[in-house]
């Protein structure tokens, strides 16, 4: 379990008022964590910080209901130096994006700054409501975009939350501009700790197979033969050879269960790479109305 006495810091993608900071606040309250908050500039820095500090926790966005997998999070989590860094908990956060600016004139906006995920989640709004030649600038986070508006002229706006507007004294020109009004992001808490089974858990695993017919099917059949429900599967390029992939899966159960241990061992025997990413209590996605 998370040893609260040894946790000294909790890292997340900053700065103040980022969605990751809000997720950090949720996890801190859930586990009664009184740790020093450490906002960092990139997701990679968050993972590396936890990798290098056994007494640290980290918060990562890993999946969005519109854009799917947050690639930077999983790519870095799969290849930590310390294989004990794993997922400890998850949280689904509703995401409501707003258009924020120092001006109050929506019609004057000629540029938008935000994190690539936020920009992607608001594509329809940008296409339909903004000038066709609107200038798009990417930032390391939605909060960083809002904070940096002071470095641009009044015709630039940022995409962020209502909390971000309040924190950086910005006007909200438009609310709920994300393409899907049920938009939410799954955040996870990571650290060098183990969790105990709750009876309502999921396990995350990454693996690669040989690039030959039936190799992936053989692994998937292991889940079926052990009566394990596979709830999520995604693929990422191995970055070693074109056409080779790493598969990330979530499935029901906890590594403390004999059946899950047996399953992972069988998978290990049929893969070229395997990385246990954690067993943790399931959190329900929030049902939102359109």
PDB file of C-alpha atoms in Angstrom:
ATOM      1  CA  UNK A   1       0.000   0.000   0.000  1.00  0.00           C
ATOM      2  CA  UNK A   2       0.956   3.648  -0.256  1.00  0.00           C
ATOM      3  CA  UNK A   3       3.069   4.386   2.798  1.00  0.00           C
ATOM      4  CA  UNK A   4       1.965   7.917   3.617  1.00  0.00           C
ATOM      5  CA  UNK A   5       4.862   8.370   6.016  1.00  0.00           C
ATOM      6  CA  UNK A   6       7.432   8.034   3.227  1.00  0.00           C
ATOM      7  CA  UNK A   7       5.690  10.118   0.538  1.00  0.00           C
ATOM      8  CA  UNK A   8       7.433  13.481   0.402  1.00  0.00           C
ATOM      9  CA  UNK A   9       6.413  14.953  -2.945  1.00  0.00           C
ATOM     10  CA  UNK A  10       3.699  14.603  -5.569  1.00  0.00           C
ATOM     11  CA  UNK A  11       4.587  15.659  -9.119  1.00  0.00           C
ATOM     12  CA  UNK A  12       2.199  16.710 -11.876  1.00  0.00           C
ATOM     13  CA  UNK A  13       2.015  18.690 -15.104  1.00  0.00           C
ATOM     14  CA  UNK A  14       1.803  22.332 -14.056  1.00  0.00           C
ATOM     15  CA  UNK A  15       1.610  25.207 -13.593  1.00  0.00           C
ATOM     16  CA  UNK A  16      -1.089  26.258 -11.114  1.00  0.00           C
ATOM     17  CA  UNK A  17      -4.702  25.553 -12.210  1.00  0.00           C
ATOM     18  CA  UNK A  18      -3.841  22.801 -14.718  1.00  0.00           C
ATOM     19  CA  UNK A  19      -6.196  19.830 -14.998  1.00  0.00           C
ATOM     20  CA  UNK A  20      -3.354  17.680 -13.653  1.00  0.00           C
ATOM     21  CA  UNK A  21      -3.210  19.859 -10.547  1.00  0.00           C
ATOM     22  CA  UNK A  22      -6.941  19.266 -10.021  1.00  0.00           C
ATOM     23  CA  UNK A  23      -6.361  15.514 -10.350  1.00  0.00           C
ATOM     24  CA  UNK A  24      -3.466  15.818  -7.886  1.00  0.00           C
ATOM     25  CA  UNK A  25      -5.812  17.464  -5.392  1.00  0.00           C
ATOM     26  CA  UNK A  26      -8.289  14.594  -5.808  1.00  0.00           C
ATOM     27  CA  UNK A  27      -5.672  11.904  -5.128  1.00  0.00           C
ATOM     28  CA  UNK A  28      -4.205  13.841  -2.198  1.00  0.00           C
ATOM     29  CA  UNK A  29      -7.643  14.034  -0.597  1.00  0.00           C
ATOM     30  CA  UNK A  30      -8.517  10.397  -1.344  1.00  0.00           C
ATOM     31  CA  UNK A  31      -5.347   9.035   0.279  1.00  0.00           C
ATOM     32  CA  UNK A  32      -4.899  11.863   2.796  1.00  0.00           C
ATOM     33  CA  UNK A  33      -1.494  12.649   1.296  1.00  0.00           C
ATOM     34  CA  UNK A  34       0.292  15.610   2.833  1.00  0.00           C
ATOM     35  CA  UNK A  35       3.140  15.865   0.339  1.00  0.00           C
ATOM     36  CA  UNK A  36       4.922  18.819  -1.228  1.00  0.00           C
ATOM     37  CA  UNK A  37       3.330  19.629  -4.623  1.00  0.00           C
ATOM     38  CA  UNK A  38       5.858  19.634  -7.464  1.00  0.00           C
ATOM     39  CA  UNK A  39       4.551  21.123 -10.735  1.00  0.00           C
ATOM     40  CA  UNK A  40       6.712  20.231 -13.747  1.00  0.00           C
ATOM     41  CA  UNK A  41       6.768  21.368 -17.371  1.00  0.00           C
ATOM     42  CA  UNK A  42       6.250  18.069 -19.213  1.00  0.00           C
ATOM     43  CA  UNK A  43       4.722  14.648 -18.684  1.00  0.00           C
ATOM     44  CA  UNK A  44       8.118  13.091 -19.301  1.00  0.00           C
ATOM     45  CA  UNK A  45       9.556  15.109 -16.428  1.00  0.00           C
ATOM     46  CA  UNK A  46       6.793  13.836 -14.127  1.00  0.00           C
ATOM     47  CA  UNK A  47       7.584  10.193 -14.940  1.00  0.00           C
ATOM     48  CA  UNK A  48      11.345  10.728 -14.632  1.00  0.00           C
ATOM     49  CA  UNK A  49      10.895  12.508 -11.297  1.00  0.00           C
ATOM     50  CA  UNK A  50       8.984   9.560  -9.838  1.00  0.00           C
ATOM     51  CA  UNK A  51      11.454   7.147 -11.435  1.00  0.00           C
ATOM     52  CA  UNK A  52      14.352   8.890  -9.668  1.00  0.00           C
ATOM     53  CA  UNK A  53      12.622   9.470  -6.307  1.00  0.00           C
ATOM     54  CA  UNK A  54      11.251   6.394  -4.473  1.00  0.00           C
ATOM     55  CA  UNK A  55       9.419   8.630  -1.995  1.00  0.00           C
ATOM     56  CA  UNK A  56       7.556  10.564  -4.721  1.00  0.00           C
ATOM     57  CA  UNK A  57       4.169  10.144  -6.361  1.00  0.00           C
ATOM     58  CA  UNK A  58       3.124  11.429  -9.780  1.00  0.00           C
ATOM     59  CA  UNK A  59      -0.096  12.243 -11.608  1.00  0.00           C
ATOM     60  CA  UNK A  60      -0.530  11.473 -15.315  1.00  0.00           C
ATOM     61  CA  UNK A  61      -3.351  11.881 -17.847  1.00  0.00           C
ATOM     62  CA  UNK A  62      -3.493   8.568 -19.714  1.00  0.00           C
ATOM     63  CA  UNK A  63      -6.721   8.520 -21.723  1.00  0.00           C
ATOM     64  CA  UNK A  64      -9.314  10.956 -23.053  1.00  0.00           C
ATOM     65  CA  UNK A  65     -12.837  10.101 -24.161  1.00  0.00           C
ATOM     66  CA  UNK A  66     -12.402  12.114 -27.396  1.00  0.00           C
ATOM     67  CA  UNK A  67      -8.742  11.705 -28.334  1.00  0.00           C
ATOM     68  CA  UNK A  68      -8.024   8.302 -26.775  1.00  0.00           C
ATOM     69  CA  UNK A  69      -4.620   7.373 -25.383  1.00  0.00           C
ATOM     70  CA  UNK A  70      -2.337  10.139 -24.108  1.00  0.00           C
ATOM     71  CA  UNK A  71       0.710   8.753 -25.875  1.00  0.00           C
ATOM     72  CA  UNK A  72       3.370  10.698 -23.988  1.00  0.00           C
ATOM     73  CA  UNK A  73       2.216   9.283 -20.652  1.00  0.00           C
ATOM     74  CA  UNK A  74       2.188   5.622 -21.666  1.00  0.00           C
ATOM     75  CA  UNK A  75       5.358   5.842 -23.755  1.00  0.00           C
ATOM     76  CA  UNK A  76       7.299   7.152 -20.766  1.00  0.00           C
ATOM     77  CA  UNK A  77       5.666   4.935 -18.149  1.00  0.00           C
ATOM     78  CA  UNK A  78       6.489   1.760 -20.088  1.00  0.00           C
ATOM     79  CA  UNK A  79      10.232   2.430 -20.051  1.00  0.00           C
ATOM     80  CA  UNK A  80      11.094   3.664 -16.570  1.00  0.00           C
ATOM     81  CA  UNK A  81      14.493   2.633 -15.230  1.00  0.00           C
ATOM     82  CA  UNK A  82      12.785   1.351 -12.089  1.00  0.00           C
ATOM     83  CA  UNK A  83      10.214  -1.323 -12.950  1.00  0.00           C
ATOM     84  CA  UNK A  84       8.568  -0.775  -9.549  1.00  0.00           C
ATOM     85  CA  UNK A  85       7.043   2.486 -10.800  1.00  0.00           C
ATOM     86  CA  UNK A  86       3.441   1.555 -11.478  1.00  0.00           C
ATOM     87  CA  UNK A  87      -0.158   2.761 -11.396  1.00  0.00           C
ATOM     88  CA  UNK A  88      -1.688   2.960  -7.914  1.00  0.00           C
ATOM     89  CA  UNK A  89      -5.076   4.557  -8.544  1.00  0.00           C
ATOM     90  CA  UNK A  90      -7.234   6.095 -11.279  1.00  0.00           C
ATOM     91  CA  UNK A  91      -9.709   8.964 -11.541  1.00  0.00           C
ATOM     92  CA  UNK A  92     -12.070  10.079 -14.325  1.00  0.00           C
ATOM     93  CA  UNK A  93     -12.330  13.876 -14.511  1.00  0.00           C
ATOM     94  CA  UNK A  94     -14.992  15.726 -16.542  1.00  0.00           C
ATOM     95  CA  UNK A  95     -13.229  18.188 -18.851  1.00  0.00           C
ATOM     96  CA  UNK A  96     -15.042  21.384 -19.837  1.00  0.00           C
ATOM     97  CA  UNK A  97     -12.895  23.644 -21.967  1.00  0.00           C
ATOM     98  CA  UNK A  98     -13.403  27.405 -22.196  1.00  0.00           C
ATOM     99  CA  UNK A  99     -11.991  30.071 -24.482  1.00  0.00           C
ATOM    100  CA  UNK A 100     -10.094  32.520 -22.268  1.00  0.00           C
ATOM    101  CA  UNK A 101      -8.656  35.928 -23.093  1.00  0.00           C
ATOM    102  CA  UNK A 102      -7.606  39.269 -21.645  1.00  0.00           C
ATOM    103  CA  UNK A 103     -10.095  40.979 -23.948  1.00  0.00           C
ATOM    104  CA  UNK A 104     -13.885  40.646 -23.805  1.00  0.00           C
ATOM    105  CA  UNK A 105     -14.278  40.816 -27.601  1.00  0.00           C
ATOM    106  CA  UNK A 106     -14.684  37.319 -29.058  1.00  0.00           C
ATOM    107  CA  UNK A 107     -14.701  38.656 -32.619  1.00  0.00           C
ATOM    108  CA  UNK A 108     -11.198  40.100 -32.186  1.00  0.00           C
ATOM    109  CA  UNK A 109      -9.480  36.735 -31.551  1.00  0.00           C
ATOM    110  CA  UNK A 110      -6.954  35.746 -34.225  1.00  0.00           C
ATOM    111  CA  UNK A 111      -4.857  33.181 -32.339  1.00  0.00           C
ATOM    112  CA  UNK A 112      -5.344  30.321 -29.876  1.00  0.00           C
ATOM    113  CA  UNK A 113      -2.802  28.841 -27.469  1.00  0.00           C
ATOM    114  CA  UNK A 114      -3.225  25.539 -25.612  1.00  0.00           C
ATOM    115  CA  UNK A 115      -1.994  22.016 -24.994  1.00  0.00           C
ATOM    116  CA  UNK A 116      -2.214  19.752 -28.094  1.00  0.00           C
ATOM    117  CA  UNK A 117      -4.790  17.506 -26.387  1.00  0.00           C
ATOM    118  CA  UNK A 118      -7.048  20.474 -25.592  1.00  0.00           C
ATOM    119  CA  UNK A 119      -6.719  21.798 -29.138  1.00  0.00           C
ATOM    120  CA  UNK A 120      -7.637  18.378 -30.521  1.00  0.00           C
ATOM    121  CA  UNK A 121     -10.636  18.117 -28.193  1.00  0.00           C
ATOM    122  CA  UNK A 122     -11.970  21.456 -29.520  1.00  0.00           C
ATOM    123  CA  UNK A 123     -11.407  20.935 -33.267  1.00  0.00           C
ATOM    124  CA  UNK A 124     -15.037  21.500 -34.255  1.00  0.00           C
ATOM    125  CA  UNK A 125     -15.236  24.762 -32.335  1.00  0.00           C
ATOM    126  CA  UNK A 126     -11.982  26.027 -33.839  1.00  0.00           C
ATOM    127  CA  UNK A 127     -13.088  25.033 -37.353  1.00  0.00           C
ATOM    128  CA  UNK A 128     -16.632  26.396 -37.137  1.00  0.00           C
ATOM    129  CA  UNK A 129     -16.317  29.415 -34.851  1.00  0.00           C
ATOM    130  CA  UNK A 130     -12.839  30.822 -35.458  1.00  0.00           C
ATOM    131  CA  UNK A 131     -11.358  32.538 -38.546  1.00  0.00           C
ATOM    132  CA  UNK A 132     -10.071  30.034 -41.129  1.00  0.00           C
ATOM    133  CA  UNK A 133      -6.548  31.429 -40.736  1.00  0.00           C
ATOM    134  CA  UNK A 134      -6.526  31.467 -36.926  1.00  0.00           C
ATOM    135  CA  UNK A 135      -2.993  31.046 -35.592  1.00  0.00           C
ATOM    136  CA  UNK A 136      -2.601  27.910 -33.439  1.00  0.00           C
ATOM    137  CA  UNK A 137       0.213  27.740 -30.870  1.00  0.00           C
ATOM    138  CA  UNK A 138       0.889  24.662 -28.733  1.00  0.00           C
ATOM    139  CA  UNK A 139       1.764  24.929 -25.038  1.00  0.00           C
ATOM    140  CA  UNK A 140       2.982  22.407 -22.467  1.00  0.00           C
ATOM    141  CA  UNK A 141      -0.357  22.573 -20.600  1.00  0.00           C
ATOM    142  CA  UNK A 142      -3.639  24.483 -20.667  1.00  0.00           C
ATOM    143  CA  UNK A 143      -2.591  26.412 -17.566  1.00  0.00           C
ATOM    144  CA  UNK A 144       0.763  27.318 -19.112  1.00  0.00           C
ATOM    145  CA  UNK A 145      -1.088  28.647 -22.164  1.00  0.00           C
ATOM    146  CA  UNK A 146      -3.256  30.862 -19.973  1.00  0.00           C
ATOM    147  CA  UNK A 147      -0.309  32.083 -17.945  1.00  0.00           C
ATOM    148  CA  UNK A 148       1.597  33.000 -21.113  1.00  0.00           C
ATOM    149  CA  UNK A 149      -1.207  35.084 -22.651  1.00  0.00           C
ATOM    150  CA  UNK A 150       0.427  38.153 -21.144  1.00  0.00           C
ATOM    151  CA  UNK A 151       3.278  37.635 -23.627  1.00  0.00           C
ATOM    152  CA  UNK A 152       0.915  37.977 -26.612  1.00  0.00           C
ATOM    153  CA  UNK A 153      -1.286  40.808 -27.834  1.00  0.00           C
ATOM    154  CA  UNK A 154      -4.974  41.039 -26.922  1.00  0.00           C
ATOM    155  CA  UNK A 155      -6.109  39.122 -30.017  1.00  0.00           C
ATOM    156  CA  UNK A 156      -4.797  35.828 -28.601  1.00  0.00           C
ATOM    157  CA  UNK A 157      -6.876  33.470 -26.476  1.00  0.00           C
ATOM    158  CA  UNK A 158      -6.167  30.290 -24.531  1.00  0.00           C
ATOM    159  CA  UNK A 159      -8.180  27.109 -24.085  1.00  0.00           C
ATOM    160  CA  UNK A 160      -8.501  26.116 -20.439  1.00  0.00           C
ATOM    161  CA  UNK A 161     -10.838  25.642 -17.494  1.00  0.00           C
ATOM    162  CA  UNK A 162     -12.946  28.098 -15.516  1.00  0.00           C
ATOM    163  CA  UNK A 163     -10.480  27.645 -12.665  1.00  0.00           C
ATOM    164  CA  UNK A 164      -7.673  28.643 -15.010  1.00  0.00           C
ATOM    165  CA  UNK A 165      -9.551  31.829 -15.925  1.00  0.00           C
ATOM    166  CA  UNK A 166     -10.011  32.684 -12.263  1.00  0.00           C
ATOM    167  CA  UNK A 167      -6.386  31.944 -11.384  1.00  0.00           C
ATOM    168  CA  UNK A 168      -4.894  34.078 -14.167  1.00  0.00           C
ATOM    169  CA  UNK A 169      -7.565  36.815 -14.153  1.00  0.00           C
ATOM    170  CA  UNK A 170      -8.854  36.103 -17.659  1.00  0.00           C
ATOM    171  CA  UNK A 171     -12.241  36.617 -19.272  1.00  0.00           C
ATOM    172  CA  UNK A 172     -14.290  33.606 -20.354  1.00  0.00           C
ATOM    173  CA  UNK A 173     -15.387  34.283 -23.935  1.00  0.00           C
ATOM    174  CA  UNK A 174     -17.033  30.903 -24.529  1.00  0.00           C
ATOM    175  CA  UNK A 175     -17.802  27.959 -22.236  1.00  0.00           C
ATOM    176  CA  UNK A 176     -17.924  24.214 -22.973  1.00  0.00           C
ATOM    177  CA  UNK A 177     -16.228  24.465 -26.358  1.00  0.00           C
ATOM    178  CA  UNK A 178     -15.037  20.825 -26.425  1.00  0.00           C
ATOM    179  CA  UNK A 179     -16.495  18.804 -29.301  1.00  0.00           C
ATOM    180  CA  UNK A 180     -18.067  16.205 -26.995  1.00  0.00           C
ATOM    181  CA  UNK A 181     -19.956  17.647 -24.026  1.00  0.00           C
ATOM    182  CA  UNK A 182     -19.363  14.373 -22.139  1.00  0.00           C
ATOM    183  CA  UNK A 183     -15.601  14.882 -22.473  1.00  0.00           C
ATOM    184  CA  UNK A 184     -13.535  13.377 -19.654  1.00  0.00           C
ATOM    185  CA  UNK A 185      -9.940  12.370 -19.018  1.00  0.00           C
ATOM    186  CA  UNK A 186      -8.659   9.402 -17.054  1.00  0.00           C
ATOM    187  CA  UNK A 187      -5.832  10.329 -14.685  1.00  0.00           C
ATOM    188  CA  UNK A 188      -3.643   7.877 -12.782  1.00  0.00           C
ATOM    189  CA  UNK A 189      -1.481   8.126  -9.684  1.00  0.00           C
ATOM    190  CA  UNK A 190       1.942   6.493 -10.090  1.00  0.00           C
ATOM    191  CA  UNK A 191       4.654   5.603  -7.606  1.00  0.00           C
ATOM    192  CA  UNK A 192       7.141   3.051  -6.268  1.00  0.00           C
ATOM    193  CA  UNK A 193       4.531   1.293  -4.149  1.00  0.00           C
ATOM    194  CA  UNK A 194       2.293  -1.762  -4.129  1.00  0.00           C
ATOM    195  CA  UNK A 195      -1.464  -1.890  -3.661  1.00  0.00           C
ATOM    196  CA  UNK A 196      -3.685  -4.399  -1.898  1.00  0.00           C
ATOM    197  CA  UNK A 197      -6.614  -6.064  -3.604  1.00  0.00           C
ATOM    198  CA  UNK A 198     -10.020  -4.488  -3.049  1.00  0.00           C
ATOM    199  CA  UNK A 199     -12.099  -7.094  -4.852  1.00  0.00           C
ATOM    200  CA  UNK A 200     -12.880  -4.571  -7.596  1.00  0.00           C
ATOM    201  CA  UNK A 201      -9.538  -4.107  -9.336  1.00  0.00           C
ATOM    202  CA  UNK A 202      -7.976  -3.862 -12.757  1.00  0.00           C
ATOM    203  CA  UNK A 203      -4.445  -4.588 -13.931  1.00  0.00           C
ATOM    204  CA  UNK A 204      -2.519  -2.787 -16.678  1.00  0.00           C
ATOM    205  CA  UNK A 205       0.147  -4.513 -18.743  1.00  0.00           C
ATOM    206  CA  UNK A 206       2.326  -3.675 -21.757  1.00  0.00           C
ATOM    207  CA  UNK A 207       3.806  -6.329 -24.038  1.00  0.00           C
ATOM    208  CA  UNK A 208       5.189  -7.053 -27.496  1.00  0.00           C
ATOM    209  CA  UNK A 209       4.949 -10.196 -29.564  1.00  0.00           C
ATOM    210  CA  UNK A 210       6.887 -11.552 -32.490  1.00  0.00           C
ATOM    211  CA  UNK A 211       5.790  -9.992 -35.762  1.00  0.00           C
ATOM    212  CA  UNK A 212       4.231 -13.118 -37.212  1.00  0.00           C
ATOM    213  CA  UNK A 213       0.715 -14.426 -37.917  1.00  0.00           C
ATOM    214  CA  UNK A 214      -1.215 -15.465 -34.818  1.00  0.00           C
ATOM    215  CA  UNK A 215       1.260 -14.091 -32.257  1.00  0.00           C
ATOM    216  CA  UNK A 216      -1.107 -11.473 -30.821  1.00  0.00           C
ATOM    217  CA  UNK A 217      -4.082 -13.829 -31.036  1.00  0.00           C
ATOM    218  CA  UNK A 218      -2.201 -16.391 -28.965  1.00  0.00           C
ATOM    219  CA  UNK A 219      -1.753 -13.844 -26.153  1.00  0.00           C
ATOM    220  CA  UNK A 220      -5.381 -12.733 -26.305  1.00  0.00           C
ATOM    221  CA  UNK A 221      -6.507 -16.354 -26.063  1.00  0.00           C
ATOM    222  CA  UNK A 222      -4.619 -16.623 -22.758  1.00  0.00           C
ATOM    223  CA  UNK A 223      -7.054 -14.108 -21.266  1.00  0.00           C
ATOM    224  CA  UNK A 224     -10.018 -16.054 -22.625  1.00  0.00           C
ATOM    225  CA  UNK A 225      -8.699 -19.420 -21.425  1.00  0.00           C
ATOM    226  CA  UNK A 226      -8.232 -18.007 -17.911  1.00  0.00           C
ATOM    227  CA  UNK A 227     -11.719 -16.403 -17.915  1.00  0.00           C
ATOM    228  CA  UNK A 228     -10.308 -12.885 -17.580  1.00  0.00           C
ATOM    229  CA  UNK A 229     -12.211  -9.924 -18.984  1.00  0.00           C
ATOM    230  CA  UNK A 230     -10.049  -7.708 -21.194  1.00  0.00           C
ATOM    231  CA  UNK A 231     -11.483  -4.176 -20.984  1.00  0.00           C
ATOM    232  CA  UNK A 232      -8.986  -2.120 -23.003  1.00  0.00           C
ATOM    233  CA  UNK A 233      -6.337  -2.621 -25.659  1.00  0.00           C
ATOM    234  CA  UNK A 234      -4.210  -0.066 -27.490  1.00  0.00           C
ATOM    235  CA  UNK A 235      -1.006  -0.188 -29.496  1.00  0.00           C
ATOM    236  CA  UNK A 236       2.061   2.022 -29.697  1.00  0.00           C
ATOM    237  CA  UNK A 237       5.023   1.810 -32.098  1.00  0.00           C
ATOM    238  CA  UNK A 238       7.941   0.000 -30.479  1.00  0.00           C
ATOM    239  CA  UNK A 239      10.303   2.729 -31.757  1.00  0.00           C
ATOM    240  CA  UNK A 240      12.759  -0.081 -32.475  1.00  0.00           C
ATOM    241  CA  UNK A 241      11.642  -1.284 -35.889  1.00  0.00           C
ATOM    242  CA  UNK A 242       8.949  -0.134 -38.294  1.00  0.00           C
ATOM    243  CA  UNK A 243       5.879  -2.371 -38.088  1.00  0.00           C
ATOM    244  CA  UNK A 244       6.589  -3.603 -34.553  1.00  0.00           C
ATOM    245  CA  UNK A 245       4.214  -2.556 -31.786  1.00  0.00           C
ATOM    246  CA  UNK A 246       3.760  -2.574 -28.032  1.00  0.00           C
ATOM    247  CA  UNK A 247       0.268  -3.432 -26.838  1.00  0.00           C
ATOM    248  CA  UNK A 248      -1.189  -1.918 -23.676  1.00  0.00           C
ATOM    249  CA  UNK A 249      -4.061  -3.784 -22.031  1.00  0.00           C
ATOM    250  CA  UNK A 250      -6.308  -3.362 -19.005  1.00  0.00           C
ATOM    251  CA  UNK A 251      -8.063  -6.393 -17.577  1.00  0.00           C
ATOM    252  CA  UNK A 252     -10.110  -7.331 -14.531  1.00  0.00           C
ATOM    253  CA  UNK A 253      -8.289  -8.601 -11.454  1.00  0.00           C
ATOM    254  CA  UNK A 254      -5.335  -7.876  -9.167  1.00  0.00           C
ATOM    255  CA  UNK A 255      -1.789  -9.225  -9.344  1.00  0.00           C
ATOM    256  CA  UNK A 256      -2.319 -10.544  -5.824  1.00  0.00           C
ATOM    257  CA  UNK A 257      -4.668 -13.150  -7.299  1.00  0.00           C
ATOM    258  CA  UNK A 258      -3.194 -16.518  -8.237  1.00  0.00           C
ATOM    259  CA  UNK A 259      -5.150 -16.561 -11.499  1.00  0.00           C
ATOM    260  CA  UNK A 260      -3.751 -13.172 -12.557  1.00  0.00           C
ATOM    261  CA  UNK A 261      -0.192 -14.216 -11.685  1.00  0.00           C
ATOM    262  CA  UNK A 262      -0.660 -17.398 -13.703  1.00  0.00           C
ATOM    263  CA  UNK A 263      -2.014 -15.414 -16.640  1.00  0.00           C
ATOM    264  CA  UNK A 264       0.870 -12.936 -16.612  1.00  0.00           C
ATOM    265  CA  UNK A 265       3.373 -15.792 -16.506  1.00  0.00           C
ATOM    266  CA  UNK A 266       1.731 -17.433 -19.522  1.00  0.00           C
ATOM    267  CA  UNK A 267       1.825 -14.108 -21.365  1.00  0.00           C
ATOM    268  CA  UNK A 268       5.492 -13.700 -20.453  1.00  0.00           C
ATOM    269  CA  UNK A 269       6.248 -17.044 -22.128  1.00  0.00           C
ATOM    270  CA  UNK A 270       4.629 -15.862 -25.372  1.00  0.00           C
ATOM    271  CA  UNK A 271       5.997 -12.322 -25.681  1.00  0.00           C
ATOM    272  CA  UNK A 272       9.279 -10.624 -26.513  1.00  0.00           C
ATOM    273  CA  UNK A 273       8.714  -7.767 -24.045  1.00  0.00           C
ATOM    274  CA  UNK A 274       6.459  -7.404 -21.004  1.00  0.00           C
ATOM    275  CA  UNK A 275       6.032  -4.608 -18.456  1.00  0.00           C
ATOM    276  CA  UNK A 276       3.643  -4.801 -15.508  1.00  0.00           C
ATOM    277  CA  UNK A 277       2.072  -1.339 -15.122  1.00  0.00           C
ATOM    278  CA  UNK A 278       0.085  -1.837 -11.928  1.00  0.00           C
ATOM    279  CA  UNK A 279      -2.987  -3.298 -10.218  1.00  0.00           C
ATOM    280  CA  UNK A 280      -5.406  -0.826  -8.672  1.00  0.00           C
ATOM    281  CA  UNK A 281      -9.023  -0.273  -7.715  1.00  0.00           C
ATOM    282  CA  UNK A 282     -11.401   0.446 -10.598  1.00  0.00           C
ATOM    283  CA  UNK A 283     -12.916   3.890 -10.820  1.00  0.00           C
ATOM    284  CA  UNK A 284     -16.129   4.407 -12.751  1.00  0.00           C
ATOM    285  CA  UNK A 285     -16.272   6.772 -15.687  1.00  0.00           C
ATOM    286  CA  UNK A 286     -18.740   9.540 -14.930  1.00  0.00           C
ATOM    287  CA  UNK A 287     -22.002   9.421 -16.890  1.00  0.00           C
ATOM    288  CA  UNK A 288     -22.547  12.883 -18.345  1.00  0.00           C
ATOM    289  CA  UNK A 289     -25.480  14.173 -20.377  1.00  0.00           C
ATOM    290  CA  UNK A 290     -24.974  15.733 -23.797  1.00  0.00           C
TER     291      UNK A 290
END
